[in-house]
Coordinates of C-alpha atoms and ligand atoms in Angstrom, one line a residue:
X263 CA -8.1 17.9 -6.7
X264 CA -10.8 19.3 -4.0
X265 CA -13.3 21.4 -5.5
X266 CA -14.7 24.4 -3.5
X267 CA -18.0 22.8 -3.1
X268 CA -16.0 20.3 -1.1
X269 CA -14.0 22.4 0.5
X270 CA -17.1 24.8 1.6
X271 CA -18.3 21.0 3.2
X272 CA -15.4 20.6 5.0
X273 CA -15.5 23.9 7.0
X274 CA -18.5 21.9 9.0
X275 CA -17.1 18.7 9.7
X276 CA -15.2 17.2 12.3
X277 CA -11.5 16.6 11.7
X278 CA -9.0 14.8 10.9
X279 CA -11.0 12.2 8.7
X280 CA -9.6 11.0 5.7
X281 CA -11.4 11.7 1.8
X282 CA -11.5 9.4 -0.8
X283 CA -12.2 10.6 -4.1
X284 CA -13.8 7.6 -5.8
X285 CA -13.9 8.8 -9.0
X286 CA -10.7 8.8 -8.7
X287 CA -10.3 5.3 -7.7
X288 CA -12.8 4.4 -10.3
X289 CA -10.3 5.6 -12.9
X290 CA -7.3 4.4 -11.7
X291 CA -8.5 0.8 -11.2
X292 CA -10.6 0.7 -14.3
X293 CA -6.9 2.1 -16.3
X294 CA -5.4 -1.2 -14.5
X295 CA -7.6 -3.7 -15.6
X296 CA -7.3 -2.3 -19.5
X297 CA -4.2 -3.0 -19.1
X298 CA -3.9 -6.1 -17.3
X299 CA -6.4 -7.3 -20.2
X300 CA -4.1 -6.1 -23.2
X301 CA -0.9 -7.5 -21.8
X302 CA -2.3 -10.4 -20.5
X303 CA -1.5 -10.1 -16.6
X304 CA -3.4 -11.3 -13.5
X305 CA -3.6 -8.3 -10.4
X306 CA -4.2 -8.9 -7.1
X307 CA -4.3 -5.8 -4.6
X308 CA -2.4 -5.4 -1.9
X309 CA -4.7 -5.2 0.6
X310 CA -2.7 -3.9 3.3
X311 CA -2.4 -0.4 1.4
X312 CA -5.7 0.0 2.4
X313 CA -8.4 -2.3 3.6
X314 CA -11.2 -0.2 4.0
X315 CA -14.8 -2.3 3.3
X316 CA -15.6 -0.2 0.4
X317 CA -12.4 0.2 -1.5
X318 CA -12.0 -3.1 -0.8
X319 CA -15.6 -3.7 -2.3
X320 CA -14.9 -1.9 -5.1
X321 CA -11.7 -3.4 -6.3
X322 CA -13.1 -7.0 -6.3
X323 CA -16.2 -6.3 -7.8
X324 CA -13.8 -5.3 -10.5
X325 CA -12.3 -8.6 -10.9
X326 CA -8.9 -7.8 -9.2
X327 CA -7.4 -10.2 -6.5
X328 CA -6.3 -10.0 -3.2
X329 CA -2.6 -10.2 -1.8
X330 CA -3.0 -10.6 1.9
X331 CA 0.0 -10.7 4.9
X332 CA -2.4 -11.5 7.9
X333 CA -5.3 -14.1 8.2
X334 CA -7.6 -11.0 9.5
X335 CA -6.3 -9.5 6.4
X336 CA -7.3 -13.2 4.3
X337 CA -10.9 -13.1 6.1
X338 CA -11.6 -9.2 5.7
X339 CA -10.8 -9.4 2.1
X340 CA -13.5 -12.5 1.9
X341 CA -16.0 -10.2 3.5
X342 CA -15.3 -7.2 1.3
X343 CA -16.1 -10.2 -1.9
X344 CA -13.3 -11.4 -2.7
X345 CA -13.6 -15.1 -3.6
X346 CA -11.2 -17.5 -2.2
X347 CA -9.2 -18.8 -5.1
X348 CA -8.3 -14.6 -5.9
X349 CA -6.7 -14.2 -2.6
X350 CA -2.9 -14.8 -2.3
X351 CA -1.2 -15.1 1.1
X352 CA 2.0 -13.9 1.6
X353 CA 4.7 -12.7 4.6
X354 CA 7.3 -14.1 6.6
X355 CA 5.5 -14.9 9.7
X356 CA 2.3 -16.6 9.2
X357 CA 1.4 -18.6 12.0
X358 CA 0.2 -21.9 12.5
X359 CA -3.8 -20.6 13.2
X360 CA -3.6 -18.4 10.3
X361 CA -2.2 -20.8 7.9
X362 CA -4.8 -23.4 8.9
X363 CA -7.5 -21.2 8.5
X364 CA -6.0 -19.6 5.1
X365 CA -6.3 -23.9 4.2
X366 CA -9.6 -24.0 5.0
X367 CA -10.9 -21.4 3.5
X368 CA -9.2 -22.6 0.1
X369 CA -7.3 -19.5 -0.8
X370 CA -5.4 -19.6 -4.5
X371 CA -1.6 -19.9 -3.0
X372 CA 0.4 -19.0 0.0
X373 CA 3.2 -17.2 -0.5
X374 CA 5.7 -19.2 1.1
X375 CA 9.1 -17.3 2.7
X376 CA 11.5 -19.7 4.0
X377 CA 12.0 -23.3 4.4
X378 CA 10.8 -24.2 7.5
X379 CA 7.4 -22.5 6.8
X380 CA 7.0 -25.1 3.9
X381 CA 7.5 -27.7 6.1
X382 CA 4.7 -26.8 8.4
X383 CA 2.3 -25.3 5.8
X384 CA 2.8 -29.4 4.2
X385 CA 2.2 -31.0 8.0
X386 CA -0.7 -28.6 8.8
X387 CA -2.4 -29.7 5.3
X388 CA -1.8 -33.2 5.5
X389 CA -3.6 -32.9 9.7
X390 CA -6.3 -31.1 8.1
X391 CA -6.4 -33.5 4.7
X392 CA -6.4 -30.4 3.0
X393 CA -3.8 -30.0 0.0
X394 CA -1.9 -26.7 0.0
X395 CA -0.8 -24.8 -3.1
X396 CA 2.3 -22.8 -2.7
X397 CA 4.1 -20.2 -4.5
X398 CA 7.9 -19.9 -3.1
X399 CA 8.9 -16.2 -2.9
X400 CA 12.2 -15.6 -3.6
X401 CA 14.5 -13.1 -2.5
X402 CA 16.4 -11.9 -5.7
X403 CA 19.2 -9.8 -4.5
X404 CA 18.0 -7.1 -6.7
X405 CA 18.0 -3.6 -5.1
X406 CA 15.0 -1.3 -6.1
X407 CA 16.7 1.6 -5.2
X408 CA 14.2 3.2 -2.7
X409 CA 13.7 3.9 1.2
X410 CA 15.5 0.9 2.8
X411 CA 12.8 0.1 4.9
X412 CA 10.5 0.0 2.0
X413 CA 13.4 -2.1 0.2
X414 CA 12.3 -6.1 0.6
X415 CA 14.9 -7.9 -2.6
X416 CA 18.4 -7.4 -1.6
X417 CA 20.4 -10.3 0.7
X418 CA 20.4 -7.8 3.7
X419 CA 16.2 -8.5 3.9
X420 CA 14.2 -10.9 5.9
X421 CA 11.8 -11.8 2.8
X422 CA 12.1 -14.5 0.5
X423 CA 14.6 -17.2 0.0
X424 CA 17.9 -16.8 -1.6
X425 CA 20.6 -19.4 -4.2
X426 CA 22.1 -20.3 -1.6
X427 CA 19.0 -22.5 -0.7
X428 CA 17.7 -23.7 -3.9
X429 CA 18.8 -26.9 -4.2
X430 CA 17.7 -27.9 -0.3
X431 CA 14.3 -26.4 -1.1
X432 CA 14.0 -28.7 -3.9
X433 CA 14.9 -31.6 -2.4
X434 CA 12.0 -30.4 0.4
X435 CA 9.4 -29.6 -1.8
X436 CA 9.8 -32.9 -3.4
X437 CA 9.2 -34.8 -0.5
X438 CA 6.0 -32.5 0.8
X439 CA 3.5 -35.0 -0.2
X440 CA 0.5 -32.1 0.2
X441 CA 1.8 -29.2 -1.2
X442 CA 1.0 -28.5 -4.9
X443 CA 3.9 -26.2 -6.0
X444 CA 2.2 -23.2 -8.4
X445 CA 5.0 -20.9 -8.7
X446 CA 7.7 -18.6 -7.7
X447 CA 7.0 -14.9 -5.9
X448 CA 9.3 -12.0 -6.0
X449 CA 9.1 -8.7 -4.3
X450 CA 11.4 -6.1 -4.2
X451 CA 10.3 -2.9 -3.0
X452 CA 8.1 -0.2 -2.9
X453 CA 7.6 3.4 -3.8
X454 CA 10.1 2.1 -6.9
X455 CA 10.6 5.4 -9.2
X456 CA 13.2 4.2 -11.4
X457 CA 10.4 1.4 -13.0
X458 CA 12.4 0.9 -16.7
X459 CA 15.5 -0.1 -15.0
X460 CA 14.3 -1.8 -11.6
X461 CA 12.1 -4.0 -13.5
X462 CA 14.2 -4.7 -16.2
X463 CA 17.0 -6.3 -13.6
X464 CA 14.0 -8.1 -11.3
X465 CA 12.7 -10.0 -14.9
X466 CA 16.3 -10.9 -15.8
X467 CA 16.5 -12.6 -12.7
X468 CA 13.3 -14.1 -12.9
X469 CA 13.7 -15.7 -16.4
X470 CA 16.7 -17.5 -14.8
X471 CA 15.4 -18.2 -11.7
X472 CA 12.4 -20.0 -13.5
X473 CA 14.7 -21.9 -15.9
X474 CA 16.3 -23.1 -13.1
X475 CA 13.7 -24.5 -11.2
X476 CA 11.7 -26.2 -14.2
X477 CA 15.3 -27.1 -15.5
X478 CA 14.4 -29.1 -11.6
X479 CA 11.3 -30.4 -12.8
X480 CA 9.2 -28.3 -11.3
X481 CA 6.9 -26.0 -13.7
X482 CA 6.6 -22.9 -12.6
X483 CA 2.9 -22.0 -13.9
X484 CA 2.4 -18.8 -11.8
X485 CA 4.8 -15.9 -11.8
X486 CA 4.4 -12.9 -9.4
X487 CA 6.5 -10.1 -9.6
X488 CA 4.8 -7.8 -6.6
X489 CA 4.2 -4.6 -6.2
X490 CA 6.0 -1.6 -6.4
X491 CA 5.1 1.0 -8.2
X492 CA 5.7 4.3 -7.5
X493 CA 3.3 7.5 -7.0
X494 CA 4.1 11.0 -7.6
X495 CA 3.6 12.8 -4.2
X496 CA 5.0 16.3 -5.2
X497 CA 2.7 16.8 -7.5
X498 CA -0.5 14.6 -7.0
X499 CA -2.7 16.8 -9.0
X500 CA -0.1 16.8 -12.1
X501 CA 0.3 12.8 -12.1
X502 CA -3.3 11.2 -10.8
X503 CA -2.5 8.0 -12.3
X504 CA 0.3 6.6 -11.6
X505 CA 2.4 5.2 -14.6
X506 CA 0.8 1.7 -15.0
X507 CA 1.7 1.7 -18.6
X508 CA 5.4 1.6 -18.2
X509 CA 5.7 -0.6 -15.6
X510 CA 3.1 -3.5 -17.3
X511 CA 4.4 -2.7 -20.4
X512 CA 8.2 -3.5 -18.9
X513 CA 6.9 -6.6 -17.1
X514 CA 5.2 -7.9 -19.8
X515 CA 8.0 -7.4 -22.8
X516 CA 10.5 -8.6 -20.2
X517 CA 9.4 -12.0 -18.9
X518 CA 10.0 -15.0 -21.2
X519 CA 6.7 -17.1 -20.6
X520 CA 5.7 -20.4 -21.8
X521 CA 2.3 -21.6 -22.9
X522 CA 0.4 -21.8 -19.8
X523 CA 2.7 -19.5 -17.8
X524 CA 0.4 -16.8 -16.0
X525 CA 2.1 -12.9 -15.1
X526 CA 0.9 -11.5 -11.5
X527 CA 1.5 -8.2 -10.2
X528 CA 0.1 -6.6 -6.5
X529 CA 0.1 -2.8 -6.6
X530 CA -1.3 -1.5 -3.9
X531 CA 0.1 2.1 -3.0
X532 CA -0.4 3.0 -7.0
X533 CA -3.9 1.9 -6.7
X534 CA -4.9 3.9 -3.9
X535 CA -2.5 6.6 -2.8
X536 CA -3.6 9.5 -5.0
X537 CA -7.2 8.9 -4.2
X538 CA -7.2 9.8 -0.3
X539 CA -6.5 13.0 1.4
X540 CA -5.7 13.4 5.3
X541 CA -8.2 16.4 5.9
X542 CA -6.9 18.2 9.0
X543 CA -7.3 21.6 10.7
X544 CA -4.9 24.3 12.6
X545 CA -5.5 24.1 15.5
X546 CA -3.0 26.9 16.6
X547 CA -0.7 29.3 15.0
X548 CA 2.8 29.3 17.3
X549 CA 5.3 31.8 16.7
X550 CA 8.8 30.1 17.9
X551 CA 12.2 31.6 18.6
X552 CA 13.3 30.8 14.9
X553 CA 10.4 29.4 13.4
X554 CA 6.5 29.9 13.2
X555 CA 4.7 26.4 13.5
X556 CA 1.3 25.3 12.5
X557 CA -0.1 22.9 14.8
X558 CA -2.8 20.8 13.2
X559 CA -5.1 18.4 14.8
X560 CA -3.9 14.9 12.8
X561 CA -0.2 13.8 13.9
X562 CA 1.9 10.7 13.3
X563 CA -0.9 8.6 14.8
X564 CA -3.2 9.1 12.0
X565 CA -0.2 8.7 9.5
X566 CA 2.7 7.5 10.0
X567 CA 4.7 7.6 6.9
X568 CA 6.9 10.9 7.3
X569 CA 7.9 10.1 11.1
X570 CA 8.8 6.6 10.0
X571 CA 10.5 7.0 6.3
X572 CA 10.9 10.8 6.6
X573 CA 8.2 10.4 3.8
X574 CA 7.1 13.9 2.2
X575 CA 3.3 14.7 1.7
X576 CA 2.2 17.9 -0.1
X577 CA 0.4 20.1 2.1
X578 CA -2.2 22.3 1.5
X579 CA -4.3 24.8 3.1
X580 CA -7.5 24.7 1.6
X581 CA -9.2 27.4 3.6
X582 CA -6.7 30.0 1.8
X583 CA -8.9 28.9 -1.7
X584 CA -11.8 30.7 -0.2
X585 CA -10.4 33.9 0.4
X586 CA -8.2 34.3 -2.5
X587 CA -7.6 38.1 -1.4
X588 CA -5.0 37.3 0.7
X589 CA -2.0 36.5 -1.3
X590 CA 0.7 36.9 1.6
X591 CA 2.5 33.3 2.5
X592 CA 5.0 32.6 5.2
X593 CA 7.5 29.6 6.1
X594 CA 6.3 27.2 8.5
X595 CA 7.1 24.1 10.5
X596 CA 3.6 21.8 10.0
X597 CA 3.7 19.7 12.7
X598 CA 0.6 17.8 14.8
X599 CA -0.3 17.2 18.1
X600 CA 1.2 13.8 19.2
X601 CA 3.8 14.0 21.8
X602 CA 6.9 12.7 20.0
X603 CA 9.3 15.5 18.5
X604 CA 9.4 13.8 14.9
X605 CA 5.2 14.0 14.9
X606 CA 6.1 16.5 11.7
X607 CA 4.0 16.9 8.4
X608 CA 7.1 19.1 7.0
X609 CA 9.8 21.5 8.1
X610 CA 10.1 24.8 6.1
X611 CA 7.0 24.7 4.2
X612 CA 5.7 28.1 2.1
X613 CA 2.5 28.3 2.6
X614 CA -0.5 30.7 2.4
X615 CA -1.1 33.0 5.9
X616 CA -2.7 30.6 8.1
X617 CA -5.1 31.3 10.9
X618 CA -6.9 28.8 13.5
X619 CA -9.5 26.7 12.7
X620 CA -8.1 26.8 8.5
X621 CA -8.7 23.1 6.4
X622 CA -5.2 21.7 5.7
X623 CA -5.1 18.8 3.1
X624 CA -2.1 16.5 3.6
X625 CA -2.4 14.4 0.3
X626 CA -1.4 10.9 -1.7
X627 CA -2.7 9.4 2.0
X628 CA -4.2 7.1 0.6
X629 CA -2.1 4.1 0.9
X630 CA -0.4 3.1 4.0
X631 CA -2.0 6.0 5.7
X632 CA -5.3 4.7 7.6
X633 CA -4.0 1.1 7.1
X634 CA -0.8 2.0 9.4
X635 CA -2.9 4.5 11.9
X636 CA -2.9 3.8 15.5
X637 CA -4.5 4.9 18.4
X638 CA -0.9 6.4 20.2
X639 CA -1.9 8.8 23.2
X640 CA -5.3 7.2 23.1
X641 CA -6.1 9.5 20.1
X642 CA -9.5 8.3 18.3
X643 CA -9.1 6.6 15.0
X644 CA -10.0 9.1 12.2
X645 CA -13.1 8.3 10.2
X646 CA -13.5 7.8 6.3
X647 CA -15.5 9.9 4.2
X648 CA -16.1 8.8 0.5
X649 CA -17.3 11.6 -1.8
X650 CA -19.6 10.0 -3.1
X651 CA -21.4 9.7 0.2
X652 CA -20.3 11.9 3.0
X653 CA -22.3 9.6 5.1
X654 CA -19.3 9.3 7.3
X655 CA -18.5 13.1 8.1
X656 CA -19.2 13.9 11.6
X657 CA -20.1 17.6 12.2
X658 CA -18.2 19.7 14.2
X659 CA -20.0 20.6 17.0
X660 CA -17.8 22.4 20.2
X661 CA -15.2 24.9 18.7
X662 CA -14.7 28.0 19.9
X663 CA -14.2 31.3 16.7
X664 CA -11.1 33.0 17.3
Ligands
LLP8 N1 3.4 -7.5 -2.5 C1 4.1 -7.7 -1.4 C2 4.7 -9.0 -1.1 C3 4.4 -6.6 -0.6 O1 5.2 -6.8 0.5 C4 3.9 -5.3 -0.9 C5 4.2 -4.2 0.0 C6 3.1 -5.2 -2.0 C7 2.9 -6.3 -2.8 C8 2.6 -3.8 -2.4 O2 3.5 -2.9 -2.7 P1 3.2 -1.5 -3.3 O3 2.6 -1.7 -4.7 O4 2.2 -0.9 -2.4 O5 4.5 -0.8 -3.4 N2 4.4 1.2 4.6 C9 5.3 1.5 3.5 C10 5.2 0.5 2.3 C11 5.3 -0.9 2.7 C12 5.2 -1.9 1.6 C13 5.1 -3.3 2.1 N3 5.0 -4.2 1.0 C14 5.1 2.9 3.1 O6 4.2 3.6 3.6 O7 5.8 3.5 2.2

């Protein structure tokens, strides 16, 4: 939640930028690692939630891991302190640069996606005389029952690699003379709601997936189960913290492990979603044929997520807290200023009476927001401001008072 204090900051600055609160973050990653400690379960981040330098700083001076898809992401997170054997590598397209580089820097396992990847990632270390440890994700048919582009475990999905090839990436794995095998990988979706149930189907698979494979002589010390977790985004204020505690307590009741046998999870949305807040203005107040529209001065550019998944952010004008007098609302069409018809914030939204130049909070931006922003109609690149330094917040300098 803003407090007025902020909110009387705002009024000065520049926008769009994006807030983090870091408190926040500070309480939602210290909740994870309580956790992780009582049930016994290693947690890397996903860093492509959000990489900025001092969340990233943050989360590894706390001991977390990193879960990378890019080797920009692999050498970012190295910068931002994460040491090598805590960063993962994972996706389907790593190329032959970035999986050299990810050998020589010594990272703890890639994530490997299909068969022919293993095959290079074992010629590439045995060129460089480097040995590679690899995790195989698999693709578990299990479906997480979200957005099905945020959806990554059923047979219809690029990721991972299915029965069908098990017993062909056995025999391959046992003749990849450089590759140390480490484990098995699973990731089935994101923004996952239904935790109990979704969780309870992915570790049923697991535990047979694993017999299987050290049923094939091959021990499966590491086992990652992902990310996933989901947020609240209707009520951010209600649910700060998303519900760790279930979904640990699930994965950790659920998997049979051995003696030796370590339990990964990668949250990244959970971890930073609730903290960050897309700080926007009005720039105009149209009154259409049918509807009224508030035209603000962040669009899809900044973030993505509701032109892409049709995602919903809670909006909120925070200028209407400082003149609580005016109680009147009205029906509005938030949209932004990119020049694309489905550069929306949300259709139909009550909200108070809003006038040019008011402070709109679009929030849970956190993840995936500033990560995925781009610089579409050669739009600048919002800046962060963390509140506990507002170093970053540029003052507004040319506006013109209604
Ligand atoms: N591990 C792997 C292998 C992943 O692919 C992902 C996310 C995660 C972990 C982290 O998942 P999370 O805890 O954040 O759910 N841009 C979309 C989300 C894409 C997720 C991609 N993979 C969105 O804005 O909803």
């Amino acid at each position: 939640m803003l407090d007025i204090s902020n909110i009387e900051f705002f009024e000065k600055v520049e926008t769009p930028f994006w807030f983090y609160d870091m408190d926040l973050l500070r309480s939602t990653v210290e909740k994870v690692v309580s956790l992780a400690g009582r049930y016994g379960i290693d947690v890397h981040y996903a860093v492509k939630a959000n990489e900025e330098k001092r969340i990233l700083e943050y989360v590894s001076s706390m001991g977390l891991g990193a879960d990378c898809v890019s080797g920009n992401e692999v050498s970012h997170a190295r910068d931002c302190g994460f040491p090598a054997d805590r960063i993962v590598f994972a996706g389907v397209g790593k190329s032959d640069r970035e999986i050299a580089e990810a050998l020589r820097t010594g990272i703890a396992a890639f994530n490997c996606e299909s068969l022919q990847e293993i095959y290079i990632v074992n010629a590439l270390a045995a060129r460089l005389g480097i040995r590679a440890r690899v995790s195989v994700r698999i693709n578990p048919g299990v479906d997480a029952h979200t957005h099905r582009y945020i959806t990554t475990g059923t047979y219809e999905n690029k990721f991972g690699i299915s029965d069908h090839e098990f017993s062909r990436l056995v025999t391959l794995l046992r003749r990849c003379d450089w590759i140390d095998f480490t484990g098995l990988h699973f990731h089935v979706g994101s923004q996952i709601t239904d935790v109990e149930n979704v969780f309870s189907l992915v570790c049923e698979r697991v535990n047979s997936i694993v017999e299987w494979f050290e049923g094939q002589g091959f021990p499966v010390e590491s086992i990652n189960l992902g990310g996933g977790l989901g947020v609240d985004y209707e009520n951010p204020d209600g649910r700060p913290v998303a519900d760790f505690e279930t979904w640990f307590g699930t994965v950790a009741g659920k998997i049979r492990r051995r003696n030796g046998q370590t339990l990964h999870l990668e949250p990244g949305r959970s971890i930073v979603a609730q903290c960050g807040t897309l700080v926007s203005r009005v720039l105009y107040v149209k009154v259409g044929e049918t509807k009224n529209f508030l035209i603000l001065d962040a669009g899809m550019n900044d973030l993505v997520r509701p032109a892409l998944y049709g995602a919903y952010h809670k909006i909120e004008n925070l200028s209407s807290r400082l003149r609580p007098n005016l109680p009147q609302s009205q029906i509005y069409d938030v949209v932004g200023p990119v020049c694309e018809s489905s550069d929306v914030w949300g259709a139909g939204r009550f909200l108070p009476l809003s006038v040019r130049g008011d402070l709109m909070a679009i929030r849970s931006a956190g993840a995936y927001g500033q990560s995925m922003s781009s610089r579409y109609n050669l739009r600048d690149l919002a800046p962060a401001v963390y509140s506990d330094d507002m170093h970053g917040a540029r003052l507004r300098t040319e506006y013109f008072q209604e």
